[in-house]
């Protein structure tokens, strides 16, 4: 269905008529203005009539473009059942450690999270997702929304060090709880992905978890990092534990306090299994909502008006206005 978003702007259509009447009044009050009379008088009058029609057509097209014509598609019903999941992703400096394997290649922890979580987001049909990024402090990147594409894009555009180098787990939990307070009916699941321990922020993880438990927010904590990584040194290759900074005891306690679960992700396969567990959560019923897809069409009348204006401007040139006379004059010169 074709419609106008700002149909009231069509009231601007008679505006040139008002200015034209005022101009005519000035001409009458000042002096008598007569159209050219003679051999070319009728032709000039006819040209003025055609020009006036063209100007009016351009004006009408411009007003229609400003009024924002839209093509409205058929109503599409959104799923009436789903989960509310807030993703809190660690962007601290340790996420750069390359101890994960993705598609047969060694990558850093954050690259692996971006790949697996993006796939997880894509499969969340009917769910509402939000995104929190945290390091020195926690920041809301996307509120709870069913626009999965935007959430995935925000995650792909994130960079390590964007919000600092440390790890504010407590602030991430507190921010997630705050966002869930704005939702009435909700599963209230906070998925926390981190590879370290809390060493920054204005609130401790234990305090934030206690608040989360009171507000009915469950924490699904995921500890990211491999157990063993080979590192080259001047003494040769040595095997080290890259996850020494991961405070699993704290993450287990946070999950237990809120009635959630703790998972250890040593590989991308582990993360896939974790998300399968989240899939088992019972979705909640929501009010039936629908939306109508729309496409902007303002560029069509705008393009026609532009082409018509260019044609009118070219028609004023002798080359385009009187091609026969111009060619005759050129032959006479020869």
mmCIF file of C-alpha atoms in Angstrom:
data_model
loop_
_atom_site.group_PDB
_atom_site.id
_atom_site.type_symbol
_atom_site.label_atom_id
_atom_site.label_comp_id
_atom_site.label_asym_id
_atom_site.label_seq_id
_atom_site.Cartn_x
_atom_site.Cartn_y
_atom_site.Cartn_z
ATOM 1 C CA UNK A 1 0.000 0.000 0.000
ATOM 2 C CA UNK A 2 1.289 3.449 -0.956
ATOM 3 C CA UNK A 3 1.120 6.117 1.738
ATOM 4 C CA UNK A 4 2.704 9.400 2.813
ATOM 5 C CA UNK A 5 4.505 9.602 6.145
ATOM 6 C CA UNK A 6 4.039 13.376 6.395
ATOM 7 C CA UNK A 7 0.919 13.935 4.329
ATOM 8 C CA UNK A 8 0.279 17.297 6.036
ATOM 9 C CA UNK A 9 3.157 18.764 4.008
ATOM 10 C CA UNK A 10 0.875 18.624 0.954
ATOM 11 C CA UNK A 11 -0.547 21.875 2.337
ATOM 12 C CA UNK A 12 2.544 23.511 0.802
ATOM 13 C CA UNK A 13 1.286 22.806 -2.734
ATOM 14 C CA UNK A 14 -0.609 26.123 -3.238
ATOM 15 C CA UNK A 15 2.331 28.173 -1.873
ATOM 16 C CA UNK A 16 3.604 29.306 -5.334
ATOM 17 C CA UNK A 17 0.058 30.413 -6.191
ATOM 18 C CA UNK A 18 0.080 32.799 -3.221
ATOM 19 C CA UNK A 19 3.426 34.315 -4.206
ATOM 20 C CA UNK A 20 2.286 34.625 -7.829
ATOM 21 C CA UNK A 21 -0.798 36.593 -6.812
ATOM 22 C CA UNK A 22 1.352 38.917 -4.734
ATOM 23 C CA UNK A 23 3.705 39.432 -7.692
ATOM 24 C CA UNK A 24 0.815 40.208 -10.026
ATOM 25 C CA UNK A 25 -0.524 42.772 -7.538
ATOM 26 C CA UNK A 26 2.865 44.486 -7.473
ATOM 27 C CA UNK A 27 2.942 44.630 -11.273
ATOM 28 C CA UNK A 28 -0.557 46.132 -11.421
ATOM 29 C CA UNK A 29 0.247 48.740 -8.758
ATOM 30 C CA UNK A 30 3.585 49.661 -10.361
ATOM 31 C CA UNK A 31 3.002 49.743 -14.109
ATOM 32 C CA UNK A 32 0.986 48.057 -16.804
ATOM 33 C CA UNK A 33 2.770 45.006 -18.103
ATOM 34 C CA UNK A 34 1.740 43.701 -21.523
ATOM 35 C CA UNK A 35 2.991 40.515 -23.152
ATOM 36 C CA UNK A 36 5.057 40.892 -26.345
ATOM 37 C CA UNK A 37 2.909 41.580 -29.394
ATOM 38 C CA UNK A 38 4.262 40.944 -32.858
ATOM 39 C CA UNK A 39 5.582 38.130 -34.957
ATOM 40 C CA UNK A 40 6.872 36.132 -31.966
ATOM 41 C CA UNK A 41 4.285 37.285 -29.430
ATOM 42 C CA UNK A 42 2.056 34.195 -29.632
ATOM 43 C CA UNK A 43 5.080 31.906 -29.521
ATOM 44 C CA UNK A 44 6.435 33.648 -26.405
ATOM 45 C CA UNK A 45 3.083 33.375 -24.672
ATOM 46 C CA UNK A 46 2.899 29.668 -25.491
ATOM 47 C CA UNK A 47 6.428 29.111 -24.182
ATOM 48 C CA UNK A 48 5.544 30.865 -20.935
ATOM 49 C CA UNK A 49 2.490 28.650 -20.497
ATOM 50 C CA UNK A 50 4.560 25.479 -21.024
ATOM 51 C CA UNK A 51 7.285 26.745 -18.679
ATOM 52 C CA UNK A 52 4.725 27.557 -16.012
ATOM 53 C CA UNK A 53 3.274 24.034 -16.244
ATOM 54 C CA UNK A 54 6.757 22.539 -15.988
ATOM 55 C CA UNK A 55 7.582 24.654 -12.921
ATOM 56 C CA UNK A 56 4.343 23.538 -11.292
ATOM 57 C CA UNK A 57 5.134 19.890 -12.015
ATOM 58 C CA UNK A 58 8.600 20.253 -10.452
ATOM 59 C CA UNK A 59 7.109 21.905 -7.376
ATOM 60 C CA UNK A 60 4.473 19.163 -6.964
ATOM 61 C CA UNK A 61 7.151 16.457 -7.266
ATOM 62 C CA UNK A 62 9.365 18.163 -4.676
ATOM 63 C CA UNK A 63 6.506 18.507 -2.196
ATOM 64 C CA UNK A 64 5.580 14.839 -2.668
ATOM 65 C CA UNK A 65 9.218 13.846 -2.066
ATOM 66 C CA UNK A 66 9.369 15.890 1.146
ATOM 67 C CA UNK A 67 6.112 14.266 2.318
ATOM 68 C CA UNK A 68 7.994 10.905 2.319
ATOM 69 C CA UNK A 69 6.063 8.455 0.147
ATOM 70 C CA UNK A 70 6.295 4.930 1.567
ATOM 71 C CA UNK A 71 5.352 1.508 0.315
ATOM 72 C CA UNK A 72 3.869 -0.427 3.252
ATOM 73 C CA UNK A 73 4.019 -4.204 3.055
ATOM 74 C CA UNK A 74 1.621 -6.682 4.625
ATOM 75 C CA UNK A 75 1.639 -6.981 8.429
ATOM 76 C CA UNK A 76 4.067 -9.585 9.790
ATOM 77 C CA UNK A 77 3.393 -11.077 13.212
ATOM 78 C CA UNK A 78 6.355 -11.392 15.568
ATOM 79 C CA UNK A 79 6.825 -14.550 17.658
ATOM 80 C CA UNK A 80 4.731 -14.386 20.827
ATOM 81 C CA UNK A 81 7.159 -16.543 22.830
ATOM 82 C CA UNK A 82 10.846 -16.052 23.489
ATOM 83 C CA UNK A 83 13.641 -15.429 25.953
ATOM 84 C CA UNK A 84 15.330 -12.250 27.142
ATOM 85 C CA UNK A 85 19.101 -12.664 27.008
ATOM 86 C CA UNK A 86 21.617 -9.959 27.880
ATOM 87 C CA UNK A 87 25.122 -10.768 26.612
ATOM 88 C CA UNK A 88 28.028 -9.282 28.596
ATOM 89 C CA UNK A 89 31.297 -9.679 26.648
ATOM 90 C CA UNK A 90 34.764 -9.079 28.073
ATOM 91 C CA UNK A 91 36.978 -6.730 26.014
ATOM 92 C CA UNK A 92 39.966 -6.689 28.360
ATOM 93 C CA UNK A 93 43.524 -6.987 27.050
ATOM 94 C CA UNK A 94 43.821 -10.705 27.849
ATOM 95 C CA UNK A 95 41.181 -11.459 25.200
ATOM 96 C CA UNK A 96 44.007 -11.024 22.663
ATOM 97 C CA UNK A 97 45.689 -14.259 23.795
ATOM 98 C CA UNK A 98 45.799 -16.672 20.846
ATOM 99 C CA UNK A 99 44.955 -19.984 22.498
ATOM 100 C CA UNK A 100 41.738 -20.904 20.674
ATOM 101 C CA UNK A 101 41.243 -22.931 17.496
ATOM 102 C CA UNK A 102 38.624 -21.905 14.949
ATOM 103 C CA UNK A 103 38.174 -23.791 11.677
ATOM 104 C CA UNK A 104 41.611 -25.350 12.070
ATOM 105 C CA UNK A 105 43.381 -22.035 12.697
ATOM 106 C CA UNK A 106 44.717 -20.561 15.934
ATOM 107 C CA UNK A 107 42.916 -17.325 16.801
ATOM 108 C CA UNK A 108 42.590 -15.056 19.815
ATOM 109 C CA UNK A 109 39.791 -15.498 22.321
ATOM 110 C CA UNK A 110 37.726 -12.542 21.182
ATOM 111 C CA UNK A 111 37.779 -13.610 17.521
ATOM 112 C CA UNK A 112 36.451 -17.020 18.569
ATOM 113 C CA UNK A 113 33.716 -15.384 20.672
ATOM 114 C CA UNK A 114 32.724 -13.098 17.805
ATOM 115 C CA UNK A 115 32.319 -16.060 15.455
ATOM 116 C CA UNK A 116 30.445 -18.395 17.778
ATOM 117 C CA UNK A 117 28.294 -15.755 19.464
ATOM 118 C CA UNK A 118 27.303 -14.257 16.096
ATOM 119 C CA UNK A 119 26.007 -17.668 15.042
ATOM 120 C CA UNK A 120 24.231 -17.967 18.394
ATOM 121 C CA UNK A 121 22.587 -14.561 17.868
ATOM 122 C CA UNK A 122 21.442 -15.512 14.380
ATOM 123 C CA UNK A 123 19.538 -18.514 15.786
ATOM 124 C CA UNK A 124 17.723 -16.518 18.475
ATOM 125 C CA UNK A 125 14.456 -16.187 16.537
ATOM 126 C CA UNK A 126 11.746 -14.919 18.865
ATOM 127 C CA UNK A 127 14.245 -13.955 21.581
ATOM 128 C CA UNK A 128 15.205 -10.470 22.694
ATOM 129 C CA UNK A 129 18.926 -9.807 22.900
ATOM 130 C CA UNK A 130 21.016 -7.070 24.453
ATOM 131 C CA UNK A 131 24.762 -6.469 24.394
ATOM 132 C CA UNK A 132 27.070 -5.129 27.115
ATOM 133 C CA UNK A 133 30.790 -4.597 26.515
ATOM 134 C CA UNK A 134 33.068 -4.257 29.510
ATOM 135 C CA UNK A 135 36.727 -3.765 30.405
ATOM 136 C CA UNK A 136 37.703 -0.863 32.713
ATOM 137 C CA UNK A 137 33.979 -0.095 32.896
ATOM 138 C CA UNK A 138 30.787 -1.583 31.462
ATOM 139 C CA UNK A 139 28.872 0.030 28.603
ATOM 140 C CA UNK A 140 25.513 -0.784 27.061
ATOM 141 C CA UNK A 141 26.039 -1.362 23.351
ATOM 142 C CA UNK A 142 22.513 -2.560 22.517
ATOM 143 C CA UNK A 143 19.353 -2.679 24.694
ATOM 144 C CA UNK A 144 17.044 -5.694 24.623
ATOM 145 C CA UNK A 145 15.729 -5.951 21.092
ATOM 146 C CA UNK A 146 14.532 -8.473 18.514
ATOM 147 C CA UNK A 147 16.769 -6.832 15.916
ATOM 148 C CA UNK A 148 19.325 -9.638 15.915
ATOM 149 C CA UNK A 149 21.186 -8.229 12.931
ATOM 150 C CA UNK A 150 22.058 -4.997 14.729
ATOM 151 C CA UNK A 151 23.255 -6.829 17.860
ATOM 152 C CA UNK A 152 25.498 -9.082 15.757
ATOM 153 C CA UNK A 153 26.864 -6.061 13.894
ATOM 154 C CA UNK A 154 27.685 -4.250 17.146
ATOM 155 C CA UNK A 155 29.589 -7.322 18.321
ATOM 156 C CA UNK A 156 31.530 -7.583 15.051
ATOM 157 C CA UNK A 157 32.466 -3.886 15.203
ATOM 158 C CA UNK A 158 33.767 -4.136 18.801
ATOM 159 C CA UNK A 159 37.518 -4.103 19.342
ATOM 160 C CA UNK A 160 39.740 -5.199 22.186
ATOM 161 C CA UNK A 161 40.845 -2.186 24.203
ATOM 162 C CA UNK A 162 37.836 -0.164 23.062
ATOM 163 C CA UNK A 163 36.741 0.416 26.668
ATOM 164 C CA UNK A 164 40.049 -0.236 28.456
ATOM 165 C CA UNK A 165 42.335 -3.132 29.359
ATOM 166 C CA UNK A 166 41.069 -4.331 32.772
ATOM 167 C CA UNK A 167 37.988 -6.353 33.809
ATOM 168 C CA UNK A 168 34.928 -4.830 35.527
ATOM 169 C CA UNK A 169 32.761 -7.925 35.984
ATOM 170 C CA UNK A 170 30.735 -6.350 38.810
ATOM 171 C CA UNK A 171 29.775 -3.340 36.689
ATOM 172 C CA UNK A 172 28.738 -5.599 33.801
ATOM 173 C CA UNK A 173 26.394 -7.562 36.074
ATOM 174 C CA UNK A 174 24.970 -4.388 37.653
ATOM 175 C CA UNK A 175 24.322 -2.825 34.244
ATOM 176 C CA UNK A 176 22.566 -5.982 33.057
ATOM 177 C CA UNK A 177 20.335 -5.998 36.160
ATOM 178 C CA UNK A 178 19.472 -2.344 35.567
ATOM 179 C CA UNK A 179 18.377 -3.050 31.992
ATOM 180 C CA UNK A 180 16.198 -5.978 33.080
ATOM 181 C CA UNK A 181 14.436 -3.679 35.565
ATOM 182 C CA UNK A 182 12.858 -1.996 32.522
ATOM 183 C CA UNK A 183 11.173 -5.246 31.438
ATOM 184 C CA UNK A 184 8.046 -6.652 33.092
ATOM 185 C CA UNK A 185 7.785 -10.253 31.857
ATOM 186 C CA UNK A 186 11.217 -11.716 31.251
ATOM 187 C CA UNK A 187 13.460 -14.759 31.710
ATOM 188 C CA UNK A 188 16.148 -12.331 32.945
ATOM 189 C CA UNK A 189 19.188 -14.283 31.772
ATOM 190 C CA UNK A 190 22.605 -12.606 31.806
ATOM 191 C CA UNK A 191 25.223 -14.504 29.773
ATOM 192 C CA UNK A 192 28.624 -13.401 31.074
ATOM 193 C CA UNK A 193 31.683 -14.216 28.923
ATOM 194 C CA UNK A 194 35.059 -13.445 30.500
ATOM 195 C CA UNK A 195 38.589 -14.810 30.683
ATOM 196 C CA UNK A 196 39.800 -13.119 33.859
ATOM 197 C CA UNK A 197 38.914 -11.931 37.307
ATOM 198 C CA UNK A 198 37.389 -8.680 38.511
ATOM 199 C CA UNK A 199 40.054 -5.989 38.915
ATOM 200 C CA UNK A 200 38.190 -2.789 38.042
ATOM 201 C CA UNK A 201 34.833 -1.060 38.434
ATOM 202 C CA UNK A 202 32.872 0.659 41.165
ATOM 203 C CA UNK A 203 31.012 -2.441 42.434
ATOM 204 C CA UNK A 204 32.246 -5.933 43.311
ATOM 205 C CA UNK A 205 30.884 -8.998 41.517
ATOM 206 C CA UNK A 206 29.546 -10.389 44.797
ATOM 207 C CA UNK A 207 27.545 -7.214 45.506
ATOM 208 C CA UNK A 208 26.207 -7.147 41.957
ATOM 209 C CA UNK A 209 25.275 -10.846 42.105
ATOM 210 C CA UNK A 210 23.368 -10.310 45.356
ATOM 211 C CA UNK A 211 21.361 -7.544 43.704
ATOM 212 C CA UNK A 212 20.786 -9.764 40.660
ATOM 213 C CA UNK A 213 19.456 -12.565 42.867
ATOM 214 C CA UNK A 214 16.954 -10.194 44.496
ATOM 215 C CA UNK A 215 15.777 -8.973 41.079
ATOM 216 C CA UNK A 216 15.407 -12.479 39.651
ATOM 217 C CA UNK A 217 18.311 -12.217 37.182
ATOM 218 C CA UNK A 218 20.153 -15.488 36.549
ATOM 219 C CA UNK A 219 23.830 -15.394 35.572
ATOM 220 C CA UNK A 220 25.104 -17.927 33.062
ATOM 221 C CA UNK A 221 28.848 -17.415 33.489
ATOM 222 C CA UNK A 222 31.273 -18.659 30.844
ATOM 223 C CA UNK A 223 34.996 -18.844 31.556
ATOM 224 C CA UNK A 224 36.929 -18.531 28.289
ATOM 225 C CA UNK A 225 40.474 -19.833 27.701
ATOM 226 C CA UNK A 226 42.481 -22.953 27.006
ATOM 227 C CA UNK A 227 44.261 -24.965 29.709
ATOM 228 C CA UNK A 228 47.501 -25.416 27.804
ATOM 229 C CA UNK A 229 49.299 -23.324 25.198
ATOM 230 C CA UNK A 230 52.719 -23.789 23.661
ATOM 231 C CA UNK A 231 54.930 -20.708 23.766
ATOM 232 C CA UNK A 232 58.305 -20.226 22.146
ATOM 233 C CA UNK A 233 61.181 -18.747 24.146
ATOM 234 C CA UNK A 234 64.934 -18.537 23.924
ATOM 235 C CA UNK A 235 65.058 -21.896 25.690
ATOM 236 C CA UNK A 236 62.782 -23.559 23.148
ATOM 237 C CA UNK A 237 59.082 -24.408 23.261
ATOM 238 C CA UNK A 238 57.390 -24.517 26.633
ATOM 239 C CA UNK A 239 53.851 -25.385 27.697
ATOM 240 C CA UNK A 240 52.048 -22.780 29.826
ATOM 241 C CA UNK A 241 48.594 -22.285 31.263
ATOM 242 C CA UNK A 242 47.135 -19.177 29.535
ATOM 243 C CA UNK A 243 44.107 -19.144 31.849
ATOM 244 C CA UNK A 244 45.927 -18.528 35.118
ATOM 245 C CA UNK A 245 44.034 -15.244 35.606
ATOM 246 C CA UNK A 246 40.623 -16.886 35.189
ATOM 247 C CA UNK A 247 38.872 -16.886 38.565
ATOM 248 C CA UNK A 248 36.627 -19.916 38.109
ATOM 249 C CA UNK A 249 35.741 -20.059 41.799
ATOM 250 C CA UNK A 250 34.306 -16.548 41.630
ATOM 251 C CA UNK A 251 32.330 -17.252 38.463
ATOM 252 C CA UNK A 252 30.910 -20.460 39.959
ATOM 253 C CA UNK A 253 29.858 -18.506 43.047
ATOM 254 C CA UNK A 254 28.180 -15.785 40.965
ATOM 255 C CA UNK A 255 26.181 -18.347 39.002
ATOM 256 C CA UNK A 256 25.204 -20.258 42.140
ATOM 257 C CA UNK A 257 24.099 -17.082 43.966
ATOM 258 C CA UNK A 258 21.669 -16.185 41.177
ATOM 259 C CA UNK A 259 20.434 -19.692 40.398
ATOM 260 C CA UNK A 260 22.322 -19.834 37.125
ATOM 261 C CA UNK A 261 25.076 -22.073 35.779
ATOM 262 C CA UNK A 262 28.810 -21.903 35.129
ATOM 263 C CA UNK A 263 30.469 -23.275 31.998
ATOM 264 C CA UNK A 264 34.068 -23.558 30.906
ATOM 265 C CA UNK A 265 34.792 -22.795 27.252
ATOM 266 C CA UNK A 266 38.181 -24.165 26.240
ATOM 267 C CA UNK A 267 37.233 -24.285 22.555
ATOM 268 C CA UNK A 268 34.578 -23.185 20.087
ATOM 269 C CA UNK A 269 32.955 -26.618 20.448
ATOM 270 C CA UNK A 270 32.530 -26.014 24.174
ATOM 271 C CA UNK A 271 30.749 -22.744 23.464
ATOM 272 C CA UNK A 272 28.388 -24.469 21.037
ATOM 273 C CA UNK A 273 27.428 -26.999 23.738
ATOM 274 C CA UNK A 274 26.874 -24.176 26.239
ATOM 275 C CA UNK A 275 24.475 -22.425 23.886
ATOM 276 C CA UNK A 276 22.578 -25.672 23.435
ATOM 277 C CA UNK A 277 21.975 -25.651 27.185
ATOM 278 C CA UNK A 278 20.614 -22.088 26.932
ATOM 279 C CA UNK A 279 18.291 -23.264 24.150
ATOM 280 C CA UNK A 280 16.619 -25.538 26.707
ATOM 281 C CA UNK A 281 15.410 -22.568 28.752
ATOM 282 C CA UNK A 282 11.627 -22.285 28.754
ATOM 283 C CA UNK A 283 10.530 -19.287 26.657
ATOM 284 C CA UNK A 284 8.003 -16.864 28.121
ATOM 285 C CA UNK A 285 4.767 -15.719 26.533
ATOM 286 C CA UNK A 286 4.537 -12.146 25.284
ATOM 287 C CA UNK A 287 1.809 -9.975 23.850
ATOM 288 C CA UNK A 288 1.285 -10.619 20.155
ATOM 289 C CA UNK A 289 3.058 -7.889 18.212
ATOM 290 C CA UNK A 290 3.292 -7.221 14.512
ATOM 291 C CA UNK A 291 5.055 -4.831 12.184
ATOM 292 C CA UNK A 292 4.696 -3.768 8.585
ATOM 293 C CA UNK A 293 7.864 -3.564 6.473
ATOM 294 C CA UNK A 294 8.202 -0.283 4.646
ATOM 295 C CA UNK A 295 10.316 1.013 1.773
ATOM 296 C CA UNK A 296 11.220 4.660 1.216
ATOM 297 C CA UNK A 297 10.161 5.997 -2.208
ATOM 298 C CA UNK A 298 11.014 9.703 -1.856
ATOM 299 C CA UNK A 299 13.909 9.358 -4.304
ATOM 300 C CA UNK A 300 11.552 8.605 -7.217
ATOM 301 C CA UNK A 301 9.720 11.987 -7.386
ATOM 302 C CA UNK A 302 12.986 13.694 -6.419
ATOM 303 C CA UNK A 303 14.815 12.091 -9.356
ATOM 304 C CA UNK A 304 12.026 13.006 -11.794
ATOM 305 C CA UNK A 305 12.046 16.607 -10.524
ATOM 306 C CA UNK A 306 15.820 16.796 -10.960
ATOM 307 C CA UNK A 307 15.708 15.425 -14.506
ATOM 308 C CA UNK A 308 12.888 17.789 -15.419
ATOM 309 C CA UNK A 309 14.808 20.766 -14.003
ATOM 310 C CA UNK A 310 17.908 19.822 -16.017
ATOM 311 C CA UNK A 311 15.802 19.493 -19.176
ATOM 312 C CA UNK A 312 14.207 22.910 -18.553
ATOM 313 C CA UNK A 313 17.619 24.496 -18.032
ATOM 314 C CA UNK A 314 18.978 22.958 -21.245
ATOM 315 C CA UNK A 315 15.916 24.057 -23.198
ATOM 316 C CA UNK A 316 16.829 27.697 -22.531
ATOM 317 C CA UNK A 317 20.075 27.317 -24.485
ATOM 318 C CA UNK A 318 19.908 28.300 -28.192
ATOM 319 C CA UNK A 319 21.429 24.964 -29.158
ATOM 320 C CA UNK A 320 18.438 23.100 -27.731
ATOM 321 C CA UNK A 321 15.770 25.774 -28.146
ATOM 322 C CA UNK A 322 16.103 26.475 -31.880
ATOM 323 C CA UNK A 323 18.174 23.716 -33.485
ATOM 324 C CA UNK A 324 16.930 24.428 -37.013
ATOM 325 C CA UNK A 325 17.767 28.160 -36.892
ATOM 326 C CA UNK A 326 21.141 27.384 -35.387
ATOM 327 C CA UNK A 327 22.011 24.907 -38.137
ATOM 328 C CA UNK A 328 20.830 27.360 -40.826
ATOM 329 C CA UNK A 329 22.980 30.130 -39.389
ATOM 330 C CA UNK A 330 26.030 27.839 -39.369
ATOM 331 C CA UNK A 331 25.528 26.939 -43.031
ATOM 332 C CA UNK A 332 25.133 30.633 -43.952
ATOM 333 C CA UNK A 333 28.467 31.426 -42.357
ATOM 334 C CA UNK A 334 30.156 28.905 -44.586
#
